Tab-separated table of C-alpha atoms in Angstrom:
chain	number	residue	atom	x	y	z
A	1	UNK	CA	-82.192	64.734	65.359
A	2	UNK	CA	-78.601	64.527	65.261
A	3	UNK	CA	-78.646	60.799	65.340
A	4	UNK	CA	-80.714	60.097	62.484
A	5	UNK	CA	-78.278	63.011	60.922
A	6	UNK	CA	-75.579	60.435	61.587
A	7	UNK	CA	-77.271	57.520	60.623
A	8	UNK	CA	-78.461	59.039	57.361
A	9	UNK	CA	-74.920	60.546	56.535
A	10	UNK	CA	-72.609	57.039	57.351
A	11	UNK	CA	-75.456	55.158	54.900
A	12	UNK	CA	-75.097	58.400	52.721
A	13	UNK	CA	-71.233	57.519	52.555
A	14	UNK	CA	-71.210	53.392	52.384
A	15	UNK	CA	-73.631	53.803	49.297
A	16	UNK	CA	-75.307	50.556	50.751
A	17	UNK	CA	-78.885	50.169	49.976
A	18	UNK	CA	-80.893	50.231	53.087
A	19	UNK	CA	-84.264	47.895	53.462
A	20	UNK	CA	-87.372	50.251	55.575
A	21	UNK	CA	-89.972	47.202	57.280
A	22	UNK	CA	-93.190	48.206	58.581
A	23	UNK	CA	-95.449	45.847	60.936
A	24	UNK	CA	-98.171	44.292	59.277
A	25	UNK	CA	-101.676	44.609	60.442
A	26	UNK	CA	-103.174	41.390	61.271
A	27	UNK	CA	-105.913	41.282	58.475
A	28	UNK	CA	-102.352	41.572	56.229
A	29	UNK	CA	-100.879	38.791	58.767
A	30	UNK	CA	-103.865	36.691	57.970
A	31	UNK	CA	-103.523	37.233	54.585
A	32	UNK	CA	-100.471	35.988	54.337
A	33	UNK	CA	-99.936	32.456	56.557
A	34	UNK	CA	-103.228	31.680	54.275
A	35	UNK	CA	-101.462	32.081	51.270
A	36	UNK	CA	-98.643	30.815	52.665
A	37	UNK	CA	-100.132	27.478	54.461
A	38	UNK	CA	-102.479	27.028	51.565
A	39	UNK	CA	-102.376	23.318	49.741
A	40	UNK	CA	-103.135	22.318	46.883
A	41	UNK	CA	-106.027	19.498	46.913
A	42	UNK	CA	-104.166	16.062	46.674
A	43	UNK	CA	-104.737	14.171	43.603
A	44	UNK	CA	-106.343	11.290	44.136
A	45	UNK	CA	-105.282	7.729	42.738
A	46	UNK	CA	-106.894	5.891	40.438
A	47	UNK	CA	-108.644	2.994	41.690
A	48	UNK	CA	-107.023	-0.391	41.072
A	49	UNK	CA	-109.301	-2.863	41.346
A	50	UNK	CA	-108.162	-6.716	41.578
A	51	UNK	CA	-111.161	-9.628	41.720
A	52	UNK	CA	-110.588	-12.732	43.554
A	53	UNK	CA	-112.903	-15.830	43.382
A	54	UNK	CA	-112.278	-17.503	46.092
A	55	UNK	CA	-113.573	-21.379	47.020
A	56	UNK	CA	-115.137	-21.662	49.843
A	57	UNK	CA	-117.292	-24.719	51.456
A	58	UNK	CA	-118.512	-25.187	55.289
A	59	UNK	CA	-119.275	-28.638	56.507
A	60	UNK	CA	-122.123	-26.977	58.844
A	61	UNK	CA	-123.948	-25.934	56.024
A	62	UNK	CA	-125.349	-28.089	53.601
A	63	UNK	CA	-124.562	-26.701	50.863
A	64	UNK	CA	-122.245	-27.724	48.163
A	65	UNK	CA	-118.918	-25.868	47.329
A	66	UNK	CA	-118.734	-22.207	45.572
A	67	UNK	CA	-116.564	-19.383	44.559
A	68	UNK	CA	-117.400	-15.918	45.899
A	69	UNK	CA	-115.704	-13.164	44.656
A	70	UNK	CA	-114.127	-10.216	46.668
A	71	UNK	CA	-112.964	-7.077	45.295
A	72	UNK	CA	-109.328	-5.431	46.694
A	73	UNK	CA	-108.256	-2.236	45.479
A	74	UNK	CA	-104.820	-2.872	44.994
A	75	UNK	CA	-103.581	0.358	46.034
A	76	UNK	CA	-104.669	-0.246	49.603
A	77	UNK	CA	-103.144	-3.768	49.893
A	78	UNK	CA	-99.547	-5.639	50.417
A	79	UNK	CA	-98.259	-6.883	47.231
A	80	UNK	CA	-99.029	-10.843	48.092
A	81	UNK	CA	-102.142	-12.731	47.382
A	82	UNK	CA	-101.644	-13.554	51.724
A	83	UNK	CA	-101.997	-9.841	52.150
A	84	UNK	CA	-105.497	-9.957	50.332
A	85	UNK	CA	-106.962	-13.149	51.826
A	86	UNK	CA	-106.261	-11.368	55.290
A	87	UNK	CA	-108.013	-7.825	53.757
A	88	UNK	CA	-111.150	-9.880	52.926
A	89	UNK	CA	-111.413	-11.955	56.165
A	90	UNK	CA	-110.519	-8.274	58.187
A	91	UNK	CA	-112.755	-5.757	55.947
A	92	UNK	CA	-115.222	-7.887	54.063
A	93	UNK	CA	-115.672	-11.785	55.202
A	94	UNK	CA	-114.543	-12.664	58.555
A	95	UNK	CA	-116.108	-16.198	57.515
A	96	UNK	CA	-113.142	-16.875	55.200
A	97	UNK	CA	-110.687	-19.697	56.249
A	98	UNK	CA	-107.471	-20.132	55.514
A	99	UNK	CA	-103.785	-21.259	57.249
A	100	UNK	CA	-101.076	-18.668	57.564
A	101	UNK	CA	-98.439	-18.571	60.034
A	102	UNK	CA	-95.245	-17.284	59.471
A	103	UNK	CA	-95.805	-14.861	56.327
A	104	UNK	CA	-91.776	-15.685	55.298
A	105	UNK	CA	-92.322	-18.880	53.107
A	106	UNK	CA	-90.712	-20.987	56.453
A	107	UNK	CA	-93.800	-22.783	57.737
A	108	UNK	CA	-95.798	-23.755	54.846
A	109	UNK	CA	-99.230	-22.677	56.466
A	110	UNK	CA	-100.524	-20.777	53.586
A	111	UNK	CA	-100.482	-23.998	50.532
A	112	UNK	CA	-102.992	-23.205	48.172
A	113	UNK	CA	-103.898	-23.372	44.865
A	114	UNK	CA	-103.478	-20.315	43.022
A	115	UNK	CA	-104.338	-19.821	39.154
A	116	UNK	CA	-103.804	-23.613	39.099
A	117	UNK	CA	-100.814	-23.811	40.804
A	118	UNK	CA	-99.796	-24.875	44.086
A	119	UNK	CA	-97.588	-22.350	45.630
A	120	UNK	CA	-97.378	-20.641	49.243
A	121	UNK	CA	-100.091	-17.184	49.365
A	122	UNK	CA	-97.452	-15.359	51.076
A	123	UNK	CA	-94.951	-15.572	48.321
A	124	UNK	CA	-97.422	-15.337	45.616
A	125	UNK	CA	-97.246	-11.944	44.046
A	126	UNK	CA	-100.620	-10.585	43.039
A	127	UNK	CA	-98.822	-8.984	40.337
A	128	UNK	CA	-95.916	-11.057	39.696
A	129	UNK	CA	-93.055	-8.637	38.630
A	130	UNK	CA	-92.356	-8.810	34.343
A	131	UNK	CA	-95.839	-9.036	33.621
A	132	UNK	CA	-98.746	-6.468	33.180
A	133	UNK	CA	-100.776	-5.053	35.075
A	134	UNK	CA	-103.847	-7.245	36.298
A	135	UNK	CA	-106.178	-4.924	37.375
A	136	UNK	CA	-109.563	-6.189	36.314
A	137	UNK	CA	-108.401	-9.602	35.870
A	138	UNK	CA	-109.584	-12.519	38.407
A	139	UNK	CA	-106.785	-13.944	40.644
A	140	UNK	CA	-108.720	-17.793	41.373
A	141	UNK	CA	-107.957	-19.419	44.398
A	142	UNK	CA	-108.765	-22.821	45.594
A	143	UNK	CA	-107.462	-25.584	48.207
A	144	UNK	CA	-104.686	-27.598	47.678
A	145	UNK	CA	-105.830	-30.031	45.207
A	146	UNK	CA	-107.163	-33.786	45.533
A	147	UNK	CA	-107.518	-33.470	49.160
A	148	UNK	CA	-110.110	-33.466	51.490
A	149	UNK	CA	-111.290	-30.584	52.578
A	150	UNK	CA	-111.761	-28.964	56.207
A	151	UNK	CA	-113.419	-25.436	55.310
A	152	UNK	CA	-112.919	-23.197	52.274
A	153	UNK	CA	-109.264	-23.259	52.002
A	154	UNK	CA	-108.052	-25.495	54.875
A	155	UNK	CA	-107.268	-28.940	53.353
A	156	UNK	CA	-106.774	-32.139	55.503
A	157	UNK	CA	-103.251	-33.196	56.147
A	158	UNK	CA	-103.609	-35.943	58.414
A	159	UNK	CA	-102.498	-38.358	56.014
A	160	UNK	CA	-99.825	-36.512	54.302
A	161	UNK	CA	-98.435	-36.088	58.288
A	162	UNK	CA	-99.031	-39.883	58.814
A	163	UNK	CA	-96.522	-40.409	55.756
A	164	UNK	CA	-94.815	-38.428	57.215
A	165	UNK	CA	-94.314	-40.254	60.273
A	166	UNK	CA	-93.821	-43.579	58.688
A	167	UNK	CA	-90.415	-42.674	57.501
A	168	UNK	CA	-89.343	-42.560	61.209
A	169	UNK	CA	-87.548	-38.772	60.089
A	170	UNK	CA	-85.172	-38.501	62.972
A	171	UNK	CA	-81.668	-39.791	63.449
A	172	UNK	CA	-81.052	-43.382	64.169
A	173	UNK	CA	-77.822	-44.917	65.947
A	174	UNK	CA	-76.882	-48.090	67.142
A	175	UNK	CA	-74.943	-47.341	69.756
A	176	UNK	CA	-76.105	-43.640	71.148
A	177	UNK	CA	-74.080	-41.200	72.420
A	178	UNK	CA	-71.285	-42.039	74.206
A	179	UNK	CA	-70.211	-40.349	77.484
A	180	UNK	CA	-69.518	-36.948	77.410
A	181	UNK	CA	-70.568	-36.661	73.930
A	182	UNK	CA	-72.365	-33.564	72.880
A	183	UNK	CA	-73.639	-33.849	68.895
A	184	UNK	CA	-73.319	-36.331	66.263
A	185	UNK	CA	-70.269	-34.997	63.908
A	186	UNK	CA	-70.051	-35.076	60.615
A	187	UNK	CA	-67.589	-33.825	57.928
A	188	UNK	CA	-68.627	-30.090	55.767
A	189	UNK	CA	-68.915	-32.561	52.331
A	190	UNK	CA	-71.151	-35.136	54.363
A	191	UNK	CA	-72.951	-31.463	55.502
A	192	UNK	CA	-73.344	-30.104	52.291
A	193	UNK	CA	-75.221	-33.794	50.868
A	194	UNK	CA	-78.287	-32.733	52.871
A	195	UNK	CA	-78.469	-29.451	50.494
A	196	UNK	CA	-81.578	-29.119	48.801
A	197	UNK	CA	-83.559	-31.358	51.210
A	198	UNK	CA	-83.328	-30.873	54.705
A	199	UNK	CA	-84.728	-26.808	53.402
A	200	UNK	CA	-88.348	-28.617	52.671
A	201	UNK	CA	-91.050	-27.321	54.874
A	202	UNK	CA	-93.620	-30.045	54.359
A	203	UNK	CA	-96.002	-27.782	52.511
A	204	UNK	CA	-97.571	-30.663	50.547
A	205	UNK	CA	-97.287	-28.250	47.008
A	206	UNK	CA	-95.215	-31.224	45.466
A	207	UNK	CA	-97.267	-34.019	46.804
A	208	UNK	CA	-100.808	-32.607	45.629
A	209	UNK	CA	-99.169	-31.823	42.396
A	210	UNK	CA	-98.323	-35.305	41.345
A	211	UNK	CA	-101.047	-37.251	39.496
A	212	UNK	CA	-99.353	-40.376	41.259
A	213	UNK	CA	-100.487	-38.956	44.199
A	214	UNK	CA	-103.575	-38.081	43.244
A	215	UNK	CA	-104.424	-41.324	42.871
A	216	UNK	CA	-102.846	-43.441	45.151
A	217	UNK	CA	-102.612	-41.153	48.210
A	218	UNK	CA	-103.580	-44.169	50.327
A	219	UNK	CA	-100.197	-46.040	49.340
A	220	UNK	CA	-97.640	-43.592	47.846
A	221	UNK	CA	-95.293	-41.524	49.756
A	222	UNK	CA	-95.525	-38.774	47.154
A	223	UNK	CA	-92.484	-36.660	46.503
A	224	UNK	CA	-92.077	-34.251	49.936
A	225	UNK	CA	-92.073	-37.745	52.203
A	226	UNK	CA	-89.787	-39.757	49.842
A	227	UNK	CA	-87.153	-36.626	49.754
A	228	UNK	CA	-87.435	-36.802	53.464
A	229	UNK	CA	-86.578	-40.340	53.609
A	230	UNK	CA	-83.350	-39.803	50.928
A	231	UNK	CA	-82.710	-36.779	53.467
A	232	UNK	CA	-81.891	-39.211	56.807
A	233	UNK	CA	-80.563	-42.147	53.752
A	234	UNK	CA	-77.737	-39.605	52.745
A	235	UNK	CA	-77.434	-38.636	56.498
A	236	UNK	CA	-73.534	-39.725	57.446
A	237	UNK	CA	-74.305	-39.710	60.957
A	238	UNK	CA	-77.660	-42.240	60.511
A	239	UNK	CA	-76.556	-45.835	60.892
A	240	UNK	CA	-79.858	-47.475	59.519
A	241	UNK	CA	-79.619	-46.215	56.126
A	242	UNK	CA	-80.439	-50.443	55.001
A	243	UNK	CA	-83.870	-50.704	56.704
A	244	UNK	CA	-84.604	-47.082	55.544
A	245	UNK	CA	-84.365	-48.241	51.551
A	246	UNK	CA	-85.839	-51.909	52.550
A	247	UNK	CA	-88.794	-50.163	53.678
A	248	UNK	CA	-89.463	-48.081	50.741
A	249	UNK	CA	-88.668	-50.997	48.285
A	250	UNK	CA	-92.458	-51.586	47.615
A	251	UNK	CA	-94.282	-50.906	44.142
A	252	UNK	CA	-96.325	-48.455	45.522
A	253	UNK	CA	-94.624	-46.408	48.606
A	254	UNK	CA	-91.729	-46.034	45.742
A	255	UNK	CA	-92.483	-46.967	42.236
A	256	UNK	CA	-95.572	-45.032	42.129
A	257	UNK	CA	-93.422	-42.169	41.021
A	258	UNK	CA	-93.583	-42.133	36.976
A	259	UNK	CA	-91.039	-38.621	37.017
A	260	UNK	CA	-93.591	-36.509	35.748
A	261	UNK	CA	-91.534	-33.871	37.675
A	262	UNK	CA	-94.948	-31.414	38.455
A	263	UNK	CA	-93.030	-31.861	42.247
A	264	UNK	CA	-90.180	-30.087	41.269
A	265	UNK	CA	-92.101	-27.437	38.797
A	266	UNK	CA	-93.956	-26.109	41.562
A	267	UNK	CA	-91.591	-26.381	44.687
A	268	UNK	CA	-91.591	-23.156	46.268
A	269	UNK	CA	-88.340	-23.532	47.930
A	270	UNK	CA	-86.656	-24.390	44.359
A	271	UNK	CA	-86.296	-28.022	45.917
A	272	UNK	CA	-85.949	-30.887	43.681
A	273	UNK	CA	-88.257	-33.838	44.828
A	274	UNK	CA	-87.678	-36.088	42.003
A	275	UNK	CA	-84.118	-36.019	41.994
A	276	UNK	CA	-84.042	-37.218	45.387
A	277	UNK	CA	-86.360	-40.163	44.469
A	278	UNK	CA	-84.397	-40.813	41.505
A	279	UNK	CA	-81.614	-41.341	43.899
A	280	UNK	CA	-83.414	-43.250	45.762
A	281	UNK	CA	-83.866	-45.805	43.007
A	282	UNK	CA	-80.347	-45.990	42.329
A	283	UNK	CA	-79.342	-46.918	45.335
A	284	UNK	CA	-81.670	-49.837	45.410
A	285	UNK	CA	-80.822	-51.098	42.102
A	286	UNK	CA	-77.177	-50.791	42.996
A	287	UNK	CA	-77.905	-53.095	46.217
């Protein structure tokens, strides 16, 4: 008794307000972390879906080439037309071929034809950034064009790769290395000359872009081979830069090129194929 006297005559004198607490019962306890932990339901998000008609054609089965179509809610998929090939061949078509590789726009598996132009899938935005929203629309993807085709959207590149080859792309000397040597020098301008060439990847969007090409894929380089060839031409450190431009002096392998410039339109590296052949020219006409 005479310490709750105390108690209630020092609170009596500090004027402070003084908070009572009671234990709660658990039915009360209950009541409370329910309220307390309670959610509201998430809101769900509206469905965006994105069509894609894709070719497709297998050599087992005779049958000729079709489109099937595949719908990809957009909300559950990357933002590249690479992320929704791999969606359809993981959720909805494991038949469906394609290349891919790298994913970075470095190895130039994943050429194809999109919406009529040949870029890489994995730097194709579904919904390229400026313009609307496509949902609903039809994304149409083929094969790299005026090719023959493997499966679906595998093309052949056996020949582009044998042009490829022709062009000897590696450096040439005359006399090798000498002893001791450990790289073939140049200067930072001779460097910088190989700008804007030695970046291709050999992804064959410039080549199957050029009508020349289209029809004389038997005998013309096509743009990605002849920038190649300039590439080891401007090369300081390549001693063989003569035979190099005597061996594309032909009407076809060179002149087949009518600068249409669809090579450099549709370059995904921002490369400029048809300057380099222009260059080319030049340098035989100057000879």
């Amino acid at each position: 008794m005479l310490a709750f006297s105390s108690i209630r005559h020092a609170v009596a004198r500090s004027n402070a307000p003084v908070a009572f607490t009671r234990a709660l019962s658990t039915s009360e306890s209950l009541k409370v972390s329910s309220a307390t932990t309670a959610a509201p339901p998430a809101a769900t998000k509206e469905e965006r879906i994105k069509y894609f008609k894709i070719y497709r054609w297998d050599p087992d089965h005779r049958q000729k080439p079709y489109l099937s179509t595949y719908p990809i809610d957009l909300n559950d998929c990357g933002p590249m037309v690479l992320d929704a090939l791999i969606k359809i061949k993981s959720e909805q078509d494991p038949t469906l071929t394609f290349r891919r590789s790298c994913r970075e726009g470095i190895c130039g598996s994943c050429a194809m034809n999109i919406n009529g132009r040949n870029t890489l899938a994995c730097l194709c935005y579904i919904e390229p950034d400026g313009e609307k929203k496509s949902s609903g629309d039809v994304t149409k993807i083929y094969p790299l064009p005026h090719m023959y085709v493997v499966k679906d959207l595998v093309p052949d590149m056996g020949n582009f790769y044998e042009q490829y080859r022709s062009i000897e792309p590696w450096l040439q000397t005359k006399d090798g290395k000498t002893e001791g040597q450990a790289e073939f020098l140049q200067t930072r301008e001779d460097r910088a000359k190989l700008d804007g060439m030695y970046e291709c990847i050999l992804c064959a969007c410039c080549s199957t872009a050029c009508p020349s090409y289209w029809w004389n894929a038997d005998k013309y380089l096509g743009p990605a081979v002849l920038m190649q060839a300039y590439r080891w031409i401007e090369d300081s450190r390549d001693d063989f830069k003569d035979k190099r431009l005597a061996e594309l002096d032909d009407a076809f392998k060179l002149y087949r090129c009518h600068t249409i410039m669809n090579c450099t339109k549709v370059c995904p590296k921002h490369l400029n194929p048809g300057k380099a052949i222009a260059h080319i020219k030049k340098k035989l006409a100057e000879k």
